[in-house]
CSV table of C-alpha atoms in Angstrom, one decimal:
chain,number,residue,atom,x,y,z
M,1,UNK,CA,-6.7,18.5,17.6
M,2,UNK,CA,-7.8,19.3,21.4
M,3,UNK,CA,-6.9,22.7,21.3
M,4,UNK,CA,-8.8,22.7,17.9
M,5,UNK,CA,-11.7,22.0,19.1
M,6,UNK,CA,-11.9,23.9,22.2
M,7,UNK,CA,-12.0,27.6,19.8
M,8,UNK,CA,-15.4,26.3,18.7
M,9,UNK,CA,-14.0,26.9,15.4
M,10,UNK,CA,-13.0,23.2,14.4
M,11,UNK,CA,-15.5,20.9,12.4
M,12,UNK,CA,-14.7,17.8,11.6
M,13,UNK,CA,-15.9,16.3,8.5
M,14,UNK,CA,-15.6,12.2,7.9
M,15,UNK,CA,-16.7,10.3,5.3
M,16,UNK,CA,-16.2,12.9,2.9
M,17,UNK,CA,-14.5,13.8,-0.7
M,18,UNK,CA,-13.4,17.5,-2.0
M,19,UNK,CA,-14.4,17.2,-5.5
M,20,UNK,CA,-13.4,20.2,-6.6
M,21,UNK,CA,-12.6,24.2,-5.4
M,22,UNK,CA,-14.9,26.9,-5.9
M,23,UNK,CA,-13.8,30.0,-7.6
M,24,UNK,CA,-15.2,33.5,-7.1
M,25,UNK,CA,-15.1,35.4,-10.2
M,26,UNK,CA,-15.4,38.5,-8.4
M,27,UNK,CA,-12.6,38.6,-6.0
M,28,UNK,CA,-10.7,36.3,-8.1
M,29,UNK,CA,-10.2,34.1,-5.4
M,30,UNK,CA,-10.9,30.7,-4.1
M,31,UNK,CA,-14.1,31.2,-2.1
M,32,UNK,CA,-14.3,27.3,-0.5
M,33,UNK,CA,-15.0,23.6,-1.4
M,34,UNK,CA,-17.8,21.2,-2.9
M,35,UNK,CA,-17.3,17.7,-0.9
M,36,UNK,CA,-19.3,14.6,-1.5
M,37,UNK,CA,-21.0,12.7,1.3
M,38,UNK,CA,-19.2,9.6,0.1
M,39,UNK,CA,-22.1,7.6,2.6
M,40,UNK,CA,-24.8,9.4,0.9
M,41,UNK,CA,-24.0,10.9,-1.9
M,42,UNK,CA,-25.0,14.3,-1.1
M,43,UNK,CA,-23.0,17.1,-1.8
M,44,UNK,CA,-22.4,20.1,0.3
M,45,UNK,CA,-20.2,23.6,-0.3
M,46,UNK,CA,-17.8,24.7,2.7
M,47,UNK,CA,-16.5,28.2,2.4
M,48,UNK,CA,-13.2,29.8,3.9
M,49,UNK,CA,-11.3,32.8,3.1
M,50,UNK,CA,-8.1,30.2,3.5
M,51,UNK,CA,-7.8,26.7,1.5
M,52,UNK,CA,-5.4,23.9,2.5
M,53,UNK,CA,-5.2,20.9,0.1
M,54,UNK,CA,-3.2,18.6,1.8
M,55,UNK,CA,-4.2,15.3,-0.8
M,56,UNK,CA,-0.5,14.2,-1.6
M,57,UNK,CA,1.0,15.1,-5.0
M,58,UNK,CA,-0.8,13.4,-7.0
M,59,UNK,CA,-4.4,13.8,-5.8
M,60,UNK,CA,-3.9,17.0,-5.0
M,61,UNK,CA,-3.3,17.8,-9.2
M,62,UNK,CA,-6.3,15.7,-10.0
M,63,UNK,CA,-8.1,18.3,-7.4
M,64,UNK,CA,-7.1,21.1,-8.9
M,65,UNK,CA,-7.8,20.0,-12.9
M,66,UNK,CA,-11.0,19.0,-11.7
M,67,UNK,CA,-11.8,22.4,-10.4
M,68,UNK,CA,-13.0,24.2,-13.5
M,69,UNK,CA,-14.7,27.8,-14.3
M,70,UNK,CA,-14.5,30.0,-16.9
M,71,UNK,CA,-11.6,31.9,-15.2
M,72,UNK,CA,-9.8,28.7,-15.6
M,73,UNK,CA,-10.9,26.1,-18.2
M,74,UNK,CA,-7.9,23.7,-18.1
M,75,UNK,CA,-7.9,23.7,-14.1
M,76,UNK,CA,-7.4,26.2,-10.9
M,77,UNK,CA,-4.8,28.4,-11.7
M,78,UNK,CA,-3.8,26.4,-14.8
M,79,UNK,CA,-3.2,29.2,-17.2
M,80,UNK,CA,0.0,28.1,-18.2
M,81,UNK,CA,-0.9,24.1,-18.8
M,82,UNK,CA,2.2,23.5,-17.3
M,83,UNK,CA,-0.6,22.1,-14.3
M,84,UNK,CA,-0.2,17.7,-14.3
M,85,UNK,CA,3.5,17.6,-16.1
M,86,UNK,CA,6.6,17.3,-14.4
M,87,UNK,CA,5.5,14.4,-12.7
M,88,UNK,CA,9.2,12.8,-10.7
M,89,UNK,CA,9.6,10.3,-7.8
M,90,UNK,CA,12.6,8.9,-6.8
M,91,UNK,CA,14.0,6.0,-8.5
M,92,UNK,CA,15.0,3.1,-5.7
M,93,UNK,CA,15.8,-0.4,-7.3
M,94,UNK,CA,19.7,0.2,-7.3
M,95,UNK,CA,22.1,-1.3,-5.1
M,96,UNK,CA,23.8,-4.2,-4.0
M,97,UNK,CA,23.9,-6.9,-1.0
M,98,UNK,CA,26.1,-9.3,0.8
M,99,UNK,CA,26.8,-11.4,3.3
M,100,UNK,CA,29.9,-11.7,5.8
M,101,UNK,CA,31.2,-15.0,7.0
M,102,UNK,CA,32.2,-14.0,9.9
M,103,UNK,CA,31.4,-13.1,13.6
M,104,UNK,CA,29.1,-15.8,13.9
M,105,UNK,CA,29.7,-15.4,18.1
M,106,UNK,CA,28.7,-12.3,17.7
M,107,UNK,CA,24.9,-11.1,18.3
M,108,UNK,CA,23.0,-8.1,19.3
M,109,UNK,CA,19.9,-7.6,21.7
M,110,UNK,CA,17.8,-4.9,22.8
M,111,UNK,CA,17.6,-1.1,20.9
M,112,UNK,CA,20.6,-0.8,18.1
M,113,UNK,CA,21.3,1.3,15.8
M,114,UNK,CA,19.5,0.0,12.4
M,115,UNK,CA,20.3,1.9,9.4
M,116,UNK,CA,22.8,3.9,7.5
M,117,UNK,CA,22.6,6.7,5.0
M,118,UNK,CA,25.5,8.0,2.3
M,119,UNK,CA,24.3,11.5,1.4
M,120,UNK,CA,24.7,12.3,-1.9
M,121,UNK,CA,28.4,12.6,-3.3
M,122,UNK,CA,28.0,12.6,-6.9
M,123,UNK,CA,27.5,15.4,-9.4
M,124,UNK,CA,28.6,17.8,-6.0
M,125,UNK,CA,31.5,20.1,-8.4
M,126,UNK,CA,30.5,21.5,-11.9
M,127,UNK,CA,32.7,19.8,-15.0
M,128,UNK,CA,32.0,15.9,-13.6
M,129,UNK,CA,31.4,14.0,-16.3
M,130,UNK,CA,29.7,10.8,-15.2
M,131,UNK,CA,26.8,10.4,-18.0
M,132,UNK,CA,24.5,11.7,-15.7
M,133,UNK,CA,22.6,14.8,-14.1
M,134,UNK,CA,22.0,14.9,-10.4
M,135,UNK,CA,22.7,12.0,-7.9
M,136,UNK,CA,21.4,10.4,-5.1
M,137,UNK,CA,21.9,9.0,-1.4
M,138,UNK,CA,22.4,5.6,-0.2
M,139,UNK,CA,20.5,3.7,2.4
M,140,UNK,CA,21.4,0.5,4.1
M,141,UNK,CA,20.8,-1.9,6.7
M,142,UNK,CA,23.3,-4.5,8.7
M,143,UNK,CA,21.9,-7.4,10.7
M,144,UNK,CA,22.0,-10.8,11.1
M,145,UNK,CA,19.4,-13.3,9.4
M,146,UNK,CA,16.8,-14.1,11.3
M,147,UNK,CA,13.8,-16.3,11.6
M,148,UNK,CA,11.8,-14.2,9.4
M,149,UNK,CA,14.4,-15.3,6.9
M,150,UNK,CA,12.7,-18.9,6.7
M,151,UNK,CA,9.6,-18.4,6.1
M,152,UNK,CA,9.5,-20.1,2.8
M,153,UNK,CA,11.8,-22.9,4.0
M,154,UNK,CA,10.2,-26.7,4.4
M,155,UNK,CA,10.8,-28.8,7.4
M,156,UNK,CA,8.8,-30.0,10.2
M,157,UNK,CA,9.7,-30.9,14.1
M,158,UNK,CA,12.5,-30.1,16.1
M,159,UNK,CA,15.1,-29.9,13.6
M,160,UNK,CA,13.1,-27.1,11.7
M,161,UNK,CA,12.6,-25.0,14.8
M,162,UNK,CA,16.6,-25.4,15.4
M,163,UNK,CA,16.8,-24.1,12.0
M,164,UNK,CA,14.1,-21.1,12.5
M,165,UNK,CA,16.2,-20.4,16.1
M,166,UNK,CA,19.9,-20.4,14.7
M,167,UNK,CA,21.1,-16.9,13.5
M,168,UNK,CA,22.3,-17.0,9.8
M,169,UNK,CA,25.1,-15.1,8.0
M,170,UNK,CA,25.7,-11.4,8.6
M,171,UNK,CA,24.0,-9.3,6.0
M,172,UNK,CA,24.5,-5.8,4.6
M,173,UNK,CA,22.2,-4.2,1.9
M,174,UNK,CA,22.2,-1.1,0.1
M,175,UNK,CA,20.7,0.8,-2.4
M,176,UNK,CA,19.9,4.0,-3.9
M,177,UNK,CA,17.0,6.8,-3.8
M,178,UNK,CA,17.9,9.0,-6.7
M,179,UNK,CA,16.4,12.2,-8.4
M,180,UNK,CA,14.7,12.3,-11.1
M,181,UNK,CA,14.9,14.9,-14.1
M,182,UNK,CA,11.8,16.9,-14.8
M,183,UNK,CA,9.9,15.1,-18.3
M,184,UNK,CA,6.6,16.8,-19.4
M,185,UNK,CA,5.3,13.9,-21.2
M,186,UNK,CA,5.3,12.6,-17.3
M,187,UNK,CA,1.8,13.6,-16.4
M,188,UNK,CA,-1.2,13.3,-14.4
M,189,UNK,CA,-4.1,13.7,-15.9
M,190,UNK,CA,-8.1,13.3,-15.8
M,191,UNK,CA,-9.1,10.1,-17.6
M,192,UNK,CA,-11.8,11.4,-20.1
M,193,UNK,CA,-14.5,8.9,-19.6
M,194,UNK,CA,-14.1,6.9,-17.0
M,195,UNK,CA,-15.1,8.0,-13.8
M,196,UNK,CA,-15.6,6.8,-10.1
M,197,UNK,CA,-18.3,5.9,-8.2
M,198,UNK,CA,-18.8,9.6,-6.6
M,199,UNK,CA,-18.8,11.0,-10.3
M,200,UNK,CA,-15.4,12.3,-9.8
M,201,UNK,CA,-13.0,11.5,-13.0
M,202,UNK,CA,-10.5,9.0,-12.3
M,203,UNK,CA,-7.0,10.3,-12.2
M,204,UNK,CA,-4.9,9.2,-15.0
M,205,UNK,CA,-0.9,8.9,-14.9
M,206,UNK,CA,1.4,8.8,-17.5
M,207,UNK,CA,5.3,7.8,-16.1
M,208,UNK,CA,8.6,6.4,-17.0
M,209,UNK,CA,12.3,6.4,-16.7
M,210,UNK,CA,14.6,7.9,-18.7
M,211,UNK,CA,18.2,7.4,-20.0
M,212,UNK,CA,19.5,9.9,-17.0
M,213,UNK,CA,17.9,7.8,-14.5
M,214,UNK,CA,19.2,4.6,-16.2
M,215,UNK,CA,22.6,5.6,-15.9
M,216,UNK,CA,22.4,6.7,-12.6
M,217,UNK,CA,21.1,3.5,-11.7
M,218,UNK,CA,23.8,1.8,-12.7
M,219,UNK,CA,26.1,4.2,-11.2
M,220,UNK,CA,24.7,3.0,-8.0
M,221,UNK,CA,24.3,-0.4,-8.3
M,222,UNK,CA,28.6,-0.6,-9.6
M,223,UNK,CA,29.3,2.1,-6.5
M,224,UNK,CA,27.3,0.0,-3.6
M,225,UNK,CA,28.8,-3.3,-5.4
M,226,UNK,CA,32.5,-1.6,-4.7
M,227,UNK,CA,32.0,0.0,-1.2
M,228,UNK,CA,30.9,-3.5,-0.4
M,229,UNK,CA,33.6,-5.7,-1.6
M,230,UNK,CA,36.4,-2.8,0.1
M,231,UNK,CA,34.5,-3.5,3.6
């Protein structure tokens, strides 16, 4: 950002919402932006030869169905409609956890090593035949409980703080970030009425699950529930 600023070139603009791209109808080409003073109100136009939109997935759609001409009526670029469907995020509520018994001399201090990942290993040769498309990785963590671990518990005086200061079990957890297949009915969308307080349309989002990503779930879940019980 320095080294920005120093070419004279740089200006930064806070407090301030793209509402939409401006087309040129004759270079065909996007010619800059319309951003809302969001202190104000006002609106002002920037210009560029070059756009970045660098809003995240799903704001950056909304931008670019909000940004209507008559080149494009459903949305910049949007001549297929395929613009807002497709939505996928990774599925992450499969896994499994335990605790170990043992080692309760042991302890660690100072900068260890934290966490653990199992790239992905299913679906890797053609003709498996698990139920489902694509796979995922596994993440995990190892430590012993801790005081954060008590939070919720009762107590009062110096037995409580014995309890908060004694380490607990050993724990391991897992679980699974998996793909997700491409749906069109998964969509983002601009909400027809409603709007928000800068007069941009709210953005609207249509997602769920499907079998694939059931299965693979439970896939998962049974894996990390065996790896753990062969440790």
């Amino acid at each position: 950002m320095p080294a920005a600023f120093e070419t004279g070139n740089l200006t930064l603009r806070p407090y301030s919402i793209v509402a939409e791209i401006l087309y040129n109808e004759n270079s065909q080409r996007a010619r800059g932006v319309r951003v809302i003073d969001t202190l104000s109100g006002e609106s002002f136009e920037y210009y560029a030869r070059i756009i970045f939109i660098n809003a995240s997935t799903i704001a950056t759609t909304g931008l670019l169905l909000n940004s209507k001409s008559s080149r494009f009526p459903q949305g910049f670029g949007n001549d297929s409609g395929a613009l807002g469907h497709n939505l996928m995020d990774h599925h992450s509520s499969a896994g499994a956890y335990g605790t170990f018994d043992g080692l309760k001399d042991k302890y660690y201090k100072g900068r260890r090593p934290c966490g653990f990942i199992i790239p992905r290993f299913r679906n890797l040769k053609s003709g498996s035949d698990l139920g489902f498309l694509r796979g995922y990785t596994i993440q995990g963590d190892g430590e012993r409980k801790e005081w954060q671990n008590n939070l919720t518990s009762a107590g009062f005086g110096d037995d409580f703080k014995k309890q908060l200061t004694t380490p607990g079990p050993w724990t391991v957890w897992m679980a699974a970030w998996g793909e997700c297949l491409p749906y069109e009915e998964n969509t983002v969308s601009l909400h027809e009425t409603k709007r928000d307080k800068w007069g941009i349309p709210q953005i609207a989002i249509d997602f769920s699950f499907r079998e694939n990503e059931y299965k693979m779930m439970d896939d998962a879940m049974n894996t990390s529930q065996e790896m753990l019980s062969q440790a």
